[in-house]
PDB file as gemmi writes it, atoms N, CA and C in Angstrom:
CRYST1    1.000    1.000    1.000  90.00  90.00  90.00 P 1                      
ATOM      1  N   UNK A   1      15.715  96.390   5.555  1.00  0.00           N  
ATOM      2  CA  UNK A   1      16.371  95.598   6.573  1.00  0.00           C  
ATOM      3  C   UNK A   1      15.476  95.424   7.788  1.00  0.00           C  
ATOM      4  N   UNK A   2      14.468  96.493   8.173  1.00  0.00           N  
ATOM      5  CA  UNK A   2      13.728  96.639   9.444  1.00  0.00           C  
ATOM      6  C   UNK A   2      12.945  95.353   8.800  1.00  0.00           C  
ATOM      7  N   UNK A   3      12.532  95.371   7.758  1.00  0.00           N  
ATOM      8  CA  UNK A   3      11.433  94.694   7.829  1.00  0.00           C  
ATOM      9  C   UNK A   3      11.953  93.081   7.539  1.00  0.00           C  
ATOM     10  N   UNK A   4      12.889  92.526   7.182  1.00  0.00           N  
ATOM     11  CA  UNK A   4      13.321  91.301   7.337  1.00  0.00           C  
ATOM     12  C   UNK A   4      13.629  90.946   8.573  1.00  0.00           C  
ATOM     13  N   UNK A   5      14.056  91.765   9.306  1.00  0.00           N  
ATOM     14  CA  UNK A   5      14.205  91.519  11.226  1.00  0.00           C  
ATOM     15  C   UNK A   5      13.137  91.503  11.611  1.00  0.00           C  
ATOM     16  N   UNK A   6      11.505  91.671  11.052  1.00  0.00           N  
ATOM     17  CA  UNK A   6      10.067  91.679  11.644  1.00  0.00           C  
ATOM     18  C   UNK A   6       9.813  90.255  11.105  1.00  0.00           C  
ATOM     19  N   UNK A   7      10.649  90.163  10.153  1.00  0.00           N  
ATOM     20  CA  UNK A   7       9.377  88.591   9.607  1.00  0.00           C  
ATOM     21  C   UNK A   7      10.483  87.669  10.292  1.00  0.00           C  
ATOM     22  N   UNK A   8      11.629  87.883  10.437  1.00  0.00           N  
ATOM     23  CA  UNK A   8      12.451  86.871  11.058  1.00  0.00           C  
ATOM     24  C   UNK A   8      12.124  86.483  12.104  1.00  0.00           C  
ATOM     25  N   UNK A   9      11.358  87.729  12.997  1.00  0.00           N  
ATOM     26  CA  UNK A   9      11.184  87.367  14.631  1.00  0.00           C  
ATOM     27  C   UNK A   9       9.785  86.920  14.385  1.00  0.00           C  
ATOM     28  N   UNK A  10       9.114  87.259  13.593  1.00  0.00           N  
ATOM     29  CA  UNK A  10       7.471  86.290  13.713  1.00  0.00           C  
ATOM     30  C   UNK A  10       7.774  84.807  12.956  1.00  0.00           C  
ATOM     31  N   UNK A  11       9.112  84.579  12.511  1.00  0.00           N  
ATOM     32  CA  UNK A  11       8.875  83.140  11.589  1.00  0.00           C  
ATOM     33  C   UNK A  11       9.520  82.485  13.296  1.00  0.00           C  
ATOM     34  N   UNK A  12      10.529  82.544  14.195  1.00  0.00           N  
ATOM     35  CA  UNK A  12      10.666  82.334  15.145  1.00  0.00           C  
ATOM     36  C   UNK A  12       9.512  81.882  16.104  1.00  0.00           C  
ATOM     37  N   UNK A  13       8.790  83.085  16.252  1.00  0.00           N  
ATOM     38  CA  UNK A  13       7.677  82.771  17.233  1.00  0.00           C  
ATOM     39  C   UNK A  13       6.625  81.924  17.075  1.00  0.00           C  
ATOM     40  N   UNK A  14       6.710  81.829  15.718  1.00  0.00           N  
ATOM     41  CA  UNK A  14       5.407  80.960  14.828  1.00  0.00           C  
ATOM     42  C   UNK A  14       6.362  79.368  14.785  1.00  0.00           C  
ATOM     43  N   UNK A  15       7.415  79.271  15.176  1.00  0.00           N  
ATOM     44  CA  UNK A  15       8.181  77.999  14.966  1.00  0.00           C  
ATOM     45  C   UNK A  15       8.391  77.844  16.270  1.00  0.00           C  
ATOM     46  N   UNK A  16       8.814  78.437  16.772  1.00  0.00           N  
ATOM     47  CA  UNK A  16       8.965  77.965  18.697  1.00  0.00           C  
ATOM     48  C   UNK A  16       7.326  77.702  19.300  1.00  0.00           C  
ATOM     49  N   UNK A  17       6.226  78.326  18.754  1.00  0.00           N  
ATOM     50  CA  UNK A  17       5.336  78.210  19.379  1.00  0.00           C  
ATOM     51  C   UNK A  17       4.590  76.713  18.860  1.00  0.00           C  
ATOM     52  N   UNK A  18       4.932  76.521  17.765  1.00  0.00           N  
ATOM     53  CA  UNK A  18       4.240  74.675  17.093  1.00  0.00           C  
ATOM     54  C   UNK A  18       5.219  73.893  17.727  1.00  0.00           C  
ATOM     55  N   UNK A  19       6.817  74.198  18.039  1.00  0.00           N  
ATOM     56  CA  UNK A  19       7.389  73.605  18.602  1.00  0.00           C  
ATOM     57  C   UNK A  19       6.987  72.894  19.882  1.00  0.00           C  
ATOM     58  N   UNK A  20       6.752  74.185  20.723  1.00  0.00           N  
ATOM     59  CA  UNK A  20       6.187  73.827  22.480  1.00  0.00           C  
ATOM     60  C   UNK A  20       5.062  72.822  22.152  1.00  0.00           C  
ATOM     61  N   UNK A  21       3.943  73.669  21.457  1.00  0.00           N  
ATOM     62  CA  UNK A  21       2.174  73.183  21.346  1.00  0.00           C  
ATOM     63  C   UNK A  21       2.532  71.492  21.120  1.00  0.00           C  
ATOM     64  N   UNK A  22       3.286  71.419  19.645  1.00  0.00           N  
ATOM     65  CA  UNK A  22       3.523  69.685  19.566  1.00  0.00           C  
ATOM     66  C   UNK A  22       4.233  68.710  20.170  1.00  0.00           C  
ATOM     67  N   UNK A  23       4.889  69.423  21.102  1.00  0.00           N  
ATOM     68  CA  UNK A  23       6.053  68.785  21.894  1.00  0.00           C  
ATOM     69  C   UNK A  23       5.099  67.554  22.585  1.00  0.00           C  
ATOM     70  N   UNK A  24       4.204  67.796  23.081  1.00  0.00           N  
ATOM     71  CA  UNK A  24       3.093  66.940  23.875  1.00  0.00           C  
ATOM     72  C   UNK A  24       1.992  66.427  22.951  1.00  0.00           C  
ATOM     73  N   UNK A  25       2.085  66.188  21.621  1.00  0.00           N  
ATOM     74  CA  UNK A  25       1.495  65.239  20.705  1.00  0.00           C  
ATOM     75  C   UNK A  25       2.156  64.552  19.917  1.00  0.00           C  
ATOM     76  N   UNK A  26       1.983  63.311  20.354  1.00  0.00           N  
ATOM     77  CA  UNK A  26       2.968  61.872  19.577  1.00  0.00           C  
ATOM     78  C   UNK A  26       1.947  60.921  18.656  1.00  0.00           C  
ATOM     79  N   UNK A  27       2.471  61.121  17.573  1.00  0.00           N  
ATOM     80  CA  UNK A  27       1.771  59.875  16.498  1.00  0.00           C  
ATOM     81  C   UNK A  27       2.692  58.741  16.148  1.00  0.00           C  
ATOM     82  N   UNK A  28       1.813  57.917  16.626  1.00  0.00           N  
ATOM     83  CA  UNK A  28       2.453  56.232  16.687  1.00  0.00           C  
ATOM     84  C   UNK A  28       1.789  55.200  15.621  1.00  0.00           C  
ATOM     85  N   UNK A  29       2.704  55.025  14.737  1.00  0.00           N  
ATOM     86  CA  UNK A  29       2.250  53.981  13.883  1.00  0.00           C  
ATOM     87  C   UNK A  29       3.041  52.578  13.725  1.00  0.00           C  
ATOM     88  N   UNK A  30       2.421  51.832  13.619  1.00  0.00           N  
ATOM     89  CA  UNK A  30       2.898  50.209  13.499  1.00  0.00           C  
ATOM     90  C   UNK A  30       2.624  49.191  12.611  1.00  0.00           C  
ATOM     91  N   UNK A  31       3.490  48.954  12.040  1.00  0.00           N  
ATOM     92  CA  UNK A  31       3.144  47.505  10.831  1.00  0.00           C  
ATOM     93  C   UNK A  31       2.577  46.435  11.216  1.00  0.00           C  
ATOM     94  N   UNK A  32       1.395  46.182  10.938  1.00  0.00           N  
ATOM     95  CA  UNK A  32       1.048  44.465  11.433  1.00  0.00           C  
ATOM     96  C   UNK A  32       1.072  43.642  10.421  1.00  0.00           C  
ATOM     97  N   UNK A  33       1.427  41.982  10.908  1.00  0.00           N  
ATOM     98  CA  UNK A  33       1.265  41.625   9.694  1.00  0.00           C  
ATOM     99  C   UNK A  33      -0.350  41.119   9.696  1.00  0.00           C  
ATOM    100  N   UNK A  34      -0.565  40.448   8.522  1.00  0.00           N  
ATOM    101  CA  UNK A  34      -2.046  40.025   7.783  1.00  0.00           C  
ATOM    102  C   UNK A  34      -2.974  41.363   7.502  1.00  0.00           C  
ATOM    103  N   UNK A  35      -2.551  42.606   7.736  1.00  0.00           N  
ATOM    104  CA  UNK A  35      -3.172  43.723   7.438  1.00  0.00           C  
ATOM    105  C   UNK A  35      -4.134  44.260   9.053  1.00  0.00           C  
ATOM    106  N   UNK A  36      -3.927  43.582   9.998  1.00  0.00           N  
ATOM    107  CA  UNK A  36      -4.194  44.016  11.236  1.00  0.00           C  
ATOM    108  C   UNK A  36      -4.222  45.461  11.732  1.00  0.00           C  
ATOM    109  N   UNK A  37      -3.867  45.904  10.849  1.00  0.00           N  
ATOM    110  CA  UNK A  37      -3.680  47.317  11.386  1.00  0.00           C  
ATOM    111  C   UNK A  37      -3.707  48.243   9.905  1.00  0.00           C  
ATOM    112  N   UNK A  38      -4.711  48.274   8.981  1.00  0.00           N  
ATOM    113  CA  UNK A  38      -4.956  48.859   8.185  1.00  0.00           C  
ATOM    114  C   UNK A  38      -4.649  50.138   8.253  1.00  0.00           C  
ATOM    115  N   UNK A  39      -5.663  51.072   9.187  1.00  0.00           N  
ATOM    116  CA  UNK A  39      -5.536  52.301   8.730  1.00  0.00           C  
ATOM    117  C   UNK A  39      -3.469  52.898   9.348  1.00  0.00           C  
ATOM    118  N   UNK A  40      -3.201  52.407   9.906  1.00  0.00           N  
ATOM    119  CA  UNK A  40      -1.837  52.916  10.461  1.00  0.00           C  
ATOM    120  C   UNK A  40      -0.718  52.734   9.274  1.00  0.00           C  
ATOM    121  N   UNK A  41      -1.189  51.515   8.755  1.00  0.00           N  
ATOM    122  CA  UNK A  41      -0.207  51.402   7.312  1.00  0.00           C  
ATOM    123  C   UNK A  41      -0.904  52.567   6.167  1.00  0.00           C  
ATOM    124  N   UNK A  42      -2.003  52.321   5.838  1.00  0.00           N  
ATOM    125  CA  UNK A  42      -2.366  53.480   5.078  1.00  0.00           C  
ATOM    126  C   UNK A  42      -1.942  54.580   5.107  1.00  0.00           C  
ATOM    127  N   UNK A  43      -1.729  54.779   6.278  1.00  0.00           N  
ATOM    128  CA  UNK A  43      -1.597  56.581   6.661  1.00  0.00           C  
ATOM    129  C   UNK A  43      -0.375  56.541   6.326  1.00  0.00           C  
ATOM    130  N   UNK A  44       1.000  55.802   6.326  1.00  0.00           N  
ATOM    131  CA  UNK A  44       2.080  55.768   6.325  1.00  0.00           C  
ATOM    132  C   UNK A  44       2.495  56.109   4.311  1.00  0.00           C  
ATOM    133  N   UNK A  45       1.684  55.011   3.722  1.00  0.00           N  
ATOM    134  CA  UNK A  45       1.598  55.021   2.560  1.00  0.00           C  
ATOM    135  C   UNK A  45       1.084  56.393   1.972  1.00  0.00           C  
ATOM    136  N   UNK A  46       0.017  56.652   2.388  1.00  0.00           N  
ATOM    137  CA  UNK A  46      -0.773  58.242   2.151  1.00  0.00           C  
ATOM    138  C   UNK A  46       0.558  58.904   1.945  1.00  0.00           C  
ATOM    139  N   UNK A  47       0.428  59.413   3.464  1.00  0.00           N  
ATOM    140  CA  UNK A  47       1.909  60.250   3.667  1.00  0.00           C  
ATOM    141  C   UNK A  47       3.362  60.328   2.835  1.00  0.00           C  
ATOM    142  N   UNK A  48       3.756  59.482   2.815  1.00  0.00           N  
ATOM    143  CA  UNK A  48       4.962  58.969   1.807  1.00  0.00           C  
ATOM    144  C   UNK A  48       4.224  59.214   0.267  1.00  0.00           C  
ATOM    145  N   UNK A  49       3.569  59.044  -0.348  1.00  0.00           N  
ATOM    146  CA  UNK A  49       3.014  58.615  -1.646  1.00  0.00           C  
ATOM    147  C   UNK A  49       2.341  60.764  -1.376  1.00  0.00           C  
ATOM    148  N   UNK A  50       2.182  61.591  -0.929  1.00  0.00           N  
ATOM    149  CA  UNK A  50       1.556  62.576  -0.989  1.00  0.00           C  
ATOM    150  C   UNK A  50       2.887  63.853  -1.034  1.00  0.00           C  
ATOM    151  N   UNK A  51       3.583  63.156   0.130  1.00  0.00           N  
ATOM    152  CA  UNK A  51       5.061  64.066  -0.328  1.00  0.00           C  
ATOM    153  C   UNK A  51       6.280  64.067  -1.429  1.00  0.00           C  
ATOM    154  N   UNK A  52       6.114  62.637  -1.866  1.00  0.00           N  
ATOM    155  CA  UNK A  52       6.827  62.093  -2.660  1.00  0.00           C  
ATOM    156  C   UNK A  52       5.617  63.229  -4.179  1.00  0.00           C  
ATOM    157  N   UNK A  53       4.943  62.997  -4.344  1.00  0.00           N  
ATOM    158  CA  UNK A  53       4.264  63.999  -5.395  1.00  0.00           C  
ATOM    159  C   UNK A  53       4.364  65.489  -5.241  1.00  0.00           C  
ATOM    160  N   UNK A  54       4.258  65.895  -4.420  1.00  0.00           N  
ATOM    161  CA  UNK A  54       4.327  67.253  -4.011  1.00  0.00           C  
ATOM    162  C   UNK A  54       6.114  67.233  -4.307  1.00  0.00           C  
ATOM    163  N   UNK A  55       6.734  67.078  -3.688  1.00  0.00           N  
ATOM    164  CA  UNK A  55       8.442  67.450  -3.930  1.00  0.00           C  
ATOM    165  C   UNK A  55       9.360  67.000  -5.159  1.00  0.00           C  
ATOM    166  N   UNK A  56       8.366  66.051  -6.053  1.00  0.00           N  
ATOM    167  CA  UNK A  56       9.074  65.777  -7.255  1.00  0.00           C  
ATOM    168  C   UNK A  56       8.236  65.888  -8.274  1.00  0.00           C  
ATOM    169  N   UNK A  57       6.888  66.050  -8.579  1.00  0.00           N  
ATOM    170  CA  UNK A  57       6.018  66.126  -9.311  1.00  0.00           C  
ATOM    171  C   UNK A  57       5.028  67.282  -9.192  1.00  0.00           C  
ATOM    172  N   UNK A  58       5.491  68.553  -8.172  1.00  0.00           N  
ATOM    173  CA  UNK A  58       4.578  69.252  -8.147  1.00  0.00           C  
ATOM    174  C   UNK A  58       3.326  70.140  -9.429  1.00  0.00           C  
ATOM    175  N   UNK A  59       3.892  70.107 -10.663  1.00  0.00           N  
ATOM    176  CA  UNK A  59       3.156  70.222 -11.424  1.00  0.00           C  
ATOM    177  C   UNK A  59       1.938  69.333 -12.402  1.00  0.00           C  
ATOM    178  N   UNK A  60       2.317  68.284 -12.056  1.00  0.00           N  
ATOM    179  CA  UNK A  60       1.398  66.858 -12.400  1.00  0.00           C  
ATOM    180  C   UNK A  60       0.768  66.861 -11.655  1.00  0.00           C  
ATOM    181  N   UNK A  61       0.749  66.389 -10.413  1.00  0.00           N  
ATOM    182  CA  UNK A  61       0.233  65.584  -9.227  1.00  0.00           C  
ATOM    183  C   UNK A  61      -0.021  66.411  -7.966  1.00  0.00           C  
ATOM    184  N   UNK A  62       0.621  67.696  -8.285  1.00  0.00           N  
ATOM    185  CA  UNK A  62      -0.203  68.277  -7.227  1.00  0.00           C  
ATOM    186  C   UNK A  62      -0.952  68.227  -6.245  1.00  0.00           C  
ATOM    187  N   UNK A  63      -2.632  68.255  -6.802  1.00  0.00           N  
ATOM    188  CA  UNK A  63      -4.063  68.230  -6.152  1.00  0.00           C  
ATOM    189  C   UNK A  63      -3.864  66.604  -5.582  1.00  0.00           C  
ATOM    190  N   UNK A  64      -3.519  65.658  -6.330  1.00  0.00           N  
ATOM    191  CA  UNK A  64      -3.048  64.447  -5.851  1.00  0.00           C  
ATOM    192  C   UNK A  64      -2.706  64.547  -4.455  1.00  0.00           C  
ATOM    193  N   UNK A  65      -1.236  64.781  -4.569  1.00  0.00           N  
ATOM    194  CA  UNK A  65      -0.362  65.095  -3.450  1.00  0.00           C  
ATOM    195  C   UNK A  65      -0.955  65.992  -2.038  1.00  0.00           C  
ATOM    196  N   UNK A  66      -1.933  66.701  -2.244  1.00  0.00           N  
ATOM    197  CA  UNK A  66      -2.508  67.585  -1.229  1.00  0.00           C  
ATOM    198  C   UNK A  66      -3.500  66.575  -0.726  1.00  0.00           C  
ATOM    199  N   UNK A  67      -4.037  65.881  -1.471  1.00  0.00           N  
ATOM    200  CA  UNK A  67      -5.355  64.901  -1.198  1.00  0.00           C  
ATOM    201  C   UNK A  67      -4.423  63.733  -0.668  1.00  0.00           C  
ATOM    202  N   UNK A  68      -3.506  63.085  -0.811  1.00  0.00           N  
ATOM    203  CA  UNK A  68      -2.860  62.055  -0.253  1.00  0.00           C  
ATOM    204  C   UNK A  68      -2.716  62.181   1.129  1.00  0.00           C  
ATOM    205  N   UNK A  69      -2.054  63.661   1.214  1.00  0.00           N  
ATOM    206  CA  UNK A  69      -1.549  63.906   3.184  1.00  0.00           C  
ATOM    207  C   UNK A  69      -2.549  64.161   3.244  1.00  0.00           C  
ATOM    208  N   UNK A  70      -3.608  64.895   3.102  1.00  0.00           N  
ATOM    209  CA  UNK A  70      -5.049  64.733   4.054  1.00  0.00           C  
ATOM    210  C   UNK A  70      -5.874  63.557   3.951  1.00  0.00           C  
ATOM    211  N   UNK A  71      -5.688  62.784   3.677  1.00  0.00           N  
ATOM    212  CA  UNK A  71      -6.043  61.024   3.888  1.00  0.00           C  
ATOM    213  C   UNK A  71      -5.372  60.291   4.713  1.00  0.00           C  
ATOM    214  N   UNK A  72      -4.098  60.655   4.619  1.00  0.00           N  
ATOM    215  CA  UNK A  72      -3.349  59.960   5.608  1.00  0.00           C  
ATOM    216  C   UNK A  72      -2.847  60.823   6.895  1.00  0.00           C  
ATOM    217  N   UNK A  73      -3.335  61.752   7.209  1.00  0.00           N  
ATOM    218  CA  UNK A  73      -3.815  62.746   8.355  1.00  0.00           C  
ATOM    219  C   UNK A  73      -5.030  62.497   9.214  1.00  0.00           C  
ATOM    220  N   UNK A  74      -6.148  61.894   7.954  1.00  0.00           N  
ATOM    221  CA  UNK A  74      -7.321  61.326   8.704  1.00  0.00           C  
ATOM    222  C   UNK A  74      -6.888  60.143   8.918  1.00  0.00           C  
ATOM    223  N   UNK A  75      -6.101  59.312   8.930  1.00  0.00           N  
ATOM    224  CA  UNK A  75      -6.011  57.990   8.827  1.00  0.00           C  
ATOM    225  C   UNK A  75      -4.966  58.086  10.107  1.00  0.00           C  
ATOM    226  N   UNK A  76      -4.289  58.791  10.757  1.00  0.00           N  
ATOM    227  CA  UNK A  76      -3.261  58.989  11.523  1.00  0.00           C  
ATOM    228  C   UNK A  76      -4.538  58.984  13.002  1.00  0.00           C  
ATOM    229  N   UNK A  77      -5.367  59.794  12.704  1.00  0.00           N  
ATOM    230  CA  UNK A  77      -6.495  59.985  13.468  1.00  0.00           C  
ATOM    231  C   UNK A  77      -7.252  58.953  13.993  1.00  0.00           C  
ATOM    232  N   UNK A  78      -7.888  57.918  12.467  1.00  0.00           N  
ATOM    233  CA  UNK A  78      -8.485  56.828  12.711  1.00  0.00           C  
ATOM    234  C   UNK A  78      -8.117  55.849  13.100  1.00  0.00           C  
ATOM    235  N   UNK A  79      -6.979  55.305  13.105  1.00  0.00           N  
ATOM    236  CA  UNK A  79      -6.152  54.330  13.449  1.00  0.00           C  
ATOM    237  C   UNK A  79      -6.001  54.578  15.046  1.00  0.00           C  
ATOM    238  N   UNK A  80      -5.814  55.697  15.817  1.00  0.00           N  
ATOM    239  CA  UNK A  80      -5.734  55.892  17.306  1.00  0.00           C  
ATOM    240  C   UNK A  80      -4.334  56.091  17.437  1.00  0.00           C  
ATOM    241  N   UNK A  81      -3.533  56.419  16.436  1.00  0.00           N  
ATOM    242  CA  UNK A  81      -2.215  56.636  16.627  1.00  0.00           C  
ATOM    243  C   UNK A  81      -1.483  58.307  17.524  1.00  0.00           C  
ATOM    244  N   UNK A  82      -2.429  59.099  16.903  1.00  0.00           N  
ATOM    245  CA  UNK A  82      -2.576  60.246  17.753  1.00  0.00           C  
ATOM    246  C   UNK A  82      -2.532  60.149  19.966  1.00  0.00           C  
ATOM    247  N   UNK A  83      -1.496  60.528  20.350  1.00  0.00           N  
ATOM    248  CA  UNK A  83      -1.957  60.323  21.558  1.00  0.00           C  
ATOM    249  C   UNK A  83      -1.141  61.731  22.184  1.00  0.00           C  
ATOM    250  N   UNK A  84      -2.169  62.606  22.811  1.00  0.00           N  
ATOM    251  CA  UNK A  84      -1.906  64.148  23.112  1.00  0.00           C  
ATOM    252  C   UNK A  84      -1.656  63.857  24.941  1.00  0.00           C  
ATOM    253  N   UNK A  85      -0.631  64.218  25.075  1.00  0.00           N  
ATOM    254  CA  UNK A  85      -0.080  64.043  26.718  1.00  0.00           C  
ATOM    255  C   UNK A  85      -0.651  65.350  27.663  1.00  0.00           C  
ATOM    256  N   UNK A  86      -0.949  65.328  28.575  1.00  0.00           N  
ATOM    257  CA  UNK A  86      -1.444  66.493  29.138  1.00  0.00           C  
ATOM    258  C   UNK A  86      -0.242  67.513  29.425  1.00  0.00           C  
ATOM    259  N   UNK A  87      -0.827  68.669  29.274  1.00  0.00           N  
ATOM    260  CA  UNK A  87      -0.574  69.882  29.476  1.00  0.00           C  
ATOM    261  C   UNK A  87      -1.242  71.051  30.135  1.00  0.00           C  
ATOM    262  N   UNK A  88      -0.585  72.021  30.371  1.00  0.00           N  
ATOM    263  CA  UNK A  88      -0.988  73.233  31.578  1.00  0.00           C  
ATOM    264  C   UNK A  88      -1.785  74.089  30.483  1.00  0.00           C  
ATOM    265  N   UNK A  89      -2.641  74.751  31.192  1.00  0.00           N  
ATOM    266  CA  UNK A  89      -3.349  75.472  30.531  1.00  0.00           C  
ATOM    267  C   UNK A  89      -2.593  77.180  30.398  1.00  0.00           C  
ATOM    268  N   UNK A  90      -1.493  77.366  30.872  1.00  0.00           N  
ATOM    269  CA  UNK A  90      -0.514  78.284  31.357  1.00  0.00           C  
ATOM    270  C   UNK A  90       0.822  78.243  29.329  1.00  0.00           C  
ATOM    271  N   UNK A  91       0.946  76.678  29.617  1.00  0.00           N  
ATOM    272  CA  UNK A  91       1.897  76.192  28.584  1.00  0.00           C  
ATOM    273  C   UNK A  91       0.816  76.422  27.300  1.00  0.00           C  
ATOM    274  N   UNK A  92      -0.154  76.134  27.057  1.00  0.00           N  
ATOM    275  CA  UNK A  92      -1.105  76.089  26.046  1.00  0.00           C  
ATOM    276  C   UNK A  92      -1.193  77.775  25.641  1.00  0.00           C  
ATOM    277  N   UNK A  93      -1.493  78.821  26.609  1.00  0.00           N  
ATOM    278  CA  UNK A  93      -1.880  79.680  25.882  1.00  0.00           C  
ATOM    279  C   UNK A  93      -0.433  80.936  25.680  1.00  0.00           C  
ATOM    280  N   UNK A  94       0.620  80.592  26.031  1.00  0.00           N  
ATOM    281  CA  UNK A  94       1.960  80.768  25.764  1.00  0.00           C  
ATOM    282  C   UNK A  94       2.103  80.193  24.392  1.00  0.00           C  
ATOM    283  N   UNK A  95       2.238  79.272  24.174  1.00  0.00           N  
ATOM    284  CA  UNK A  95       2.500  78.369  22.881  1.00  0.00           C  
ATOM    285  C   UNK A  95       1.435  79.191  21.228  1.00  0.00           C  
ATOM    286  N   UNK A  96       0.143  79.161  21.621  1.00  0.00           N  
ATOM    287  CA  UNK A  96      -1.122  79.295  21.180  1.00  0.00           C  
ATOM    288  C   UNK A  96      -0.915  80.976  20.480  1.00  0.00           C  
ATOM    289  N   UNK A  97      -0.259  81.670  21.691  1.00  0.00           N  
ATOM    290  CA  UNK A  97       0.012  82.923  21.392  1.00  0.00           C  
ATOM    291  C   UNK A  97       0.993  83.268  20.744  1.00  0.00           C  
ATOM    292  N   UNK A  98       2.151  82.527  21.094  1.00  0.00           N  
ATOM    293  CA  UNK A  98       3.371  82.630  20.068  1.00  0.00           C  
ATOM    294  C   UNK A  98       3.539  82.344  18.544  1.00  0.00           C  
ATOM    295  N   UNK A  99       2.323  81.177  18.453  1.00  0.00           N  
ATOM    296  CA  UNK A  99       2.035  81.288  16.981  1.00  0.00           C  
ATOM    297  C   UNK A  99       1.192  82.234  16.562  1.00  0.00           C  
ATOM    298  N   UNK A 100       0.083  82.631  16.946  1.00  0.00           N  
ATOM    299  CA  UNK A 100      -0.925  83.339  16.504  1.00  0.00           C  
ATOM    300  C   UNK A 100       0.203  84.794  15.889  1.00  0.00           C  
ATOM    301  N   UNK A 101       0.616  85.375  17.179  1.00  0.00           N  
ATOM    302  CA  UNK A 101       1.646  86.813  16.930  1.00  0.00           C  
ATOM    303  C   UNK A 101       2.828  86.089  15.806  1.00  0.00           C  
ATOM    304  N   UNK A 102       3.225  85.223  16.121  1.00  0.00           N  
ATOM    305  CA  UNK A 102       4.136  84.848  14.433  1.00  0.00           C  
ATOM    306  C   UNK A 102       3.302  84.862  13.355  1.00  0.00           C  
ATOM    307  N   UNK A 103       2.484  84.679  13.481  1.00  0.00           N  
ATOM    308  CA  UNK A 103       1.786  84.480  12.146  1.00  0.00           C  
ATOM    309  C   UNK A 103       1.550  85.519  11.696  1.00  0.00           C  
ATOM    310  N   UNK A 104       0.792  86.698  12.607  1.00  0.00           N  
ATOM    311  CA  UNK A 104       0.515  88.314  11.879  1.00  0.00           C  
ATOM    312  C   UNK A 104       2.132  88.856  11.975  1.00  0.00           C  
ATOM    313  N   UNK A 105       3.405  89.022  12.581  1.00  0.00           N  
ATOM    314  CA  UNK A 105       4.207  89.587  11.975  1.00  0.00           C  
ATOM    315  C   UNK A 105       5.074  88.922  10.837  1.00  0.00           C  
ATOM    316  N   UNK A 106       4.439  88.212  10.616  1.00  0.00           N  
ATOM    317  CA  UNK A 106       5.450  86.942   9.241  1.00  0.00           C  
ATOM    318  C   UNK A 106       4.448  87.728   8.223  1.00  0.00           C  
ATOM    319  N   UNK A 107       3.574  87.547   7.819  1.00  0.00           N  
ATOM    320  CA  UNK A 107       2.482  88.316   7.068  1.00  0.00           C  
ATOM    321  C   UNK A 107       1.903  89.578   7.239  1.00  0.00           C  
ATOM    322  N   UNK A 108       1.650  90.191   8.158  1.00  0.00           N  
ATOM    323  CA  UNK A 108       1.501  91.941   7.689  1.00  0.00           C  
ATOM    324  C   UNK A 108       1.900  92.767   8.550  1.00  0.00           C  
ATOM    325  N   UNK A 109       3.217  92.144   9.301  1.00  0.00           N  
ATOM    326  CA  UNK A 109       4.851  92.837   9.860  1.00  0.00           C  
ATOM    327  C   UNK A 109       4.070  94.049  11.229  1.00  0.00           C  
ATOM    328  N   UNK A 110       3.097  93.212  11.779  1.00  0.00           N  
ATOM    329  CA  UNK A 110       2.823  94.148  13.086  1.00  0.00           C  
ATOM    330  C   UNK A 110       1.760  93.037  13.824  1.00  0.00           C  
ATOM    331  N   UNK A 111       1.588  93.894  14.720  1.00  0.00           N  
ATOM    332  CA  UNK A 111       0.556  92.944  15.604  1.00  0.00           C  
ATOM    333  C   UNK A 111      -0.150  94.400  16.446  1.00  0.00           C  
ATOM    334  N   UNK A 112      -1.499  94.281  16.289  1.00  0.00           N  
ATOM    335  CA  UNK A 112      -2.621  95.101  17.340  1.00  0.00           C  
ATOM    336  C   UNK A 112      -3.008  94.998  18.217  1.00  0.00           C  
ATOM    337  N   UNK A 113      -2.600  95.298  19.416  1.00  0.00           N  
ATOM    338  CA  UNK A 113      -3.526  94.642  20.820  1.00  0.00           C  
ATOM    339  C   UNK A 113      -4.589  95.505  21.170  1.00  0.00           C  
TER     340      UNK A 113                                                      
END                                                                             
């Protein structure tokens, strides 16, 4: 029981802390028509076409499916859809830390300072 109350409070901290960190990064994508906007549709397609394999085909398509979202991750990138709002350097290493410490008590149920 101790030890499901350790991974519970690091799956928390590791989820509140991507929470804060991403709160201030927005990805914006848009349909154009005549193909004006290639990579933003791609990435959309990637994405969709990479989860759609992974959650219904994970034994086929797999390696597929892993290679799809990281194409359309770079493509989220290339397109300029990515736009990171400023933040405190106070909020950053609060956030930064809350995942890091979720992450070692979700996986080996302690943390060393």
């Amino acid at each position: 029981m101790d030890r499901l109350i350790v991974k519970l409070i690091g799956l928390a901290l590791l989820v509140g802390g991507i929470y804060f960190l991403g709160k201030n990064v927005f990805f914006a994508t848009s349909l154009a028509f005549y193909w004006r906007n290639l990579p933003a549709t791609g990435s959309l397609l990637c994405l969709m076409g990479g989860l759609a394999s992974l959650i219904f085909f994970p034994r086929q398509t797999g390696s597929l499916g892993w290679g799809l979202l990281a194409v359309g991750i770079l493509l989220v990138f290339f397109s300029g859809g990515a736009y990171l709002l400023p933040t405190s350097l106070w909020h950053f290493v609060v956030s930064f830390g809350a995942i890091a410490a979720g992450f070692k008590l979700f996986t080996e149920e302690r943390v060393r300072f």
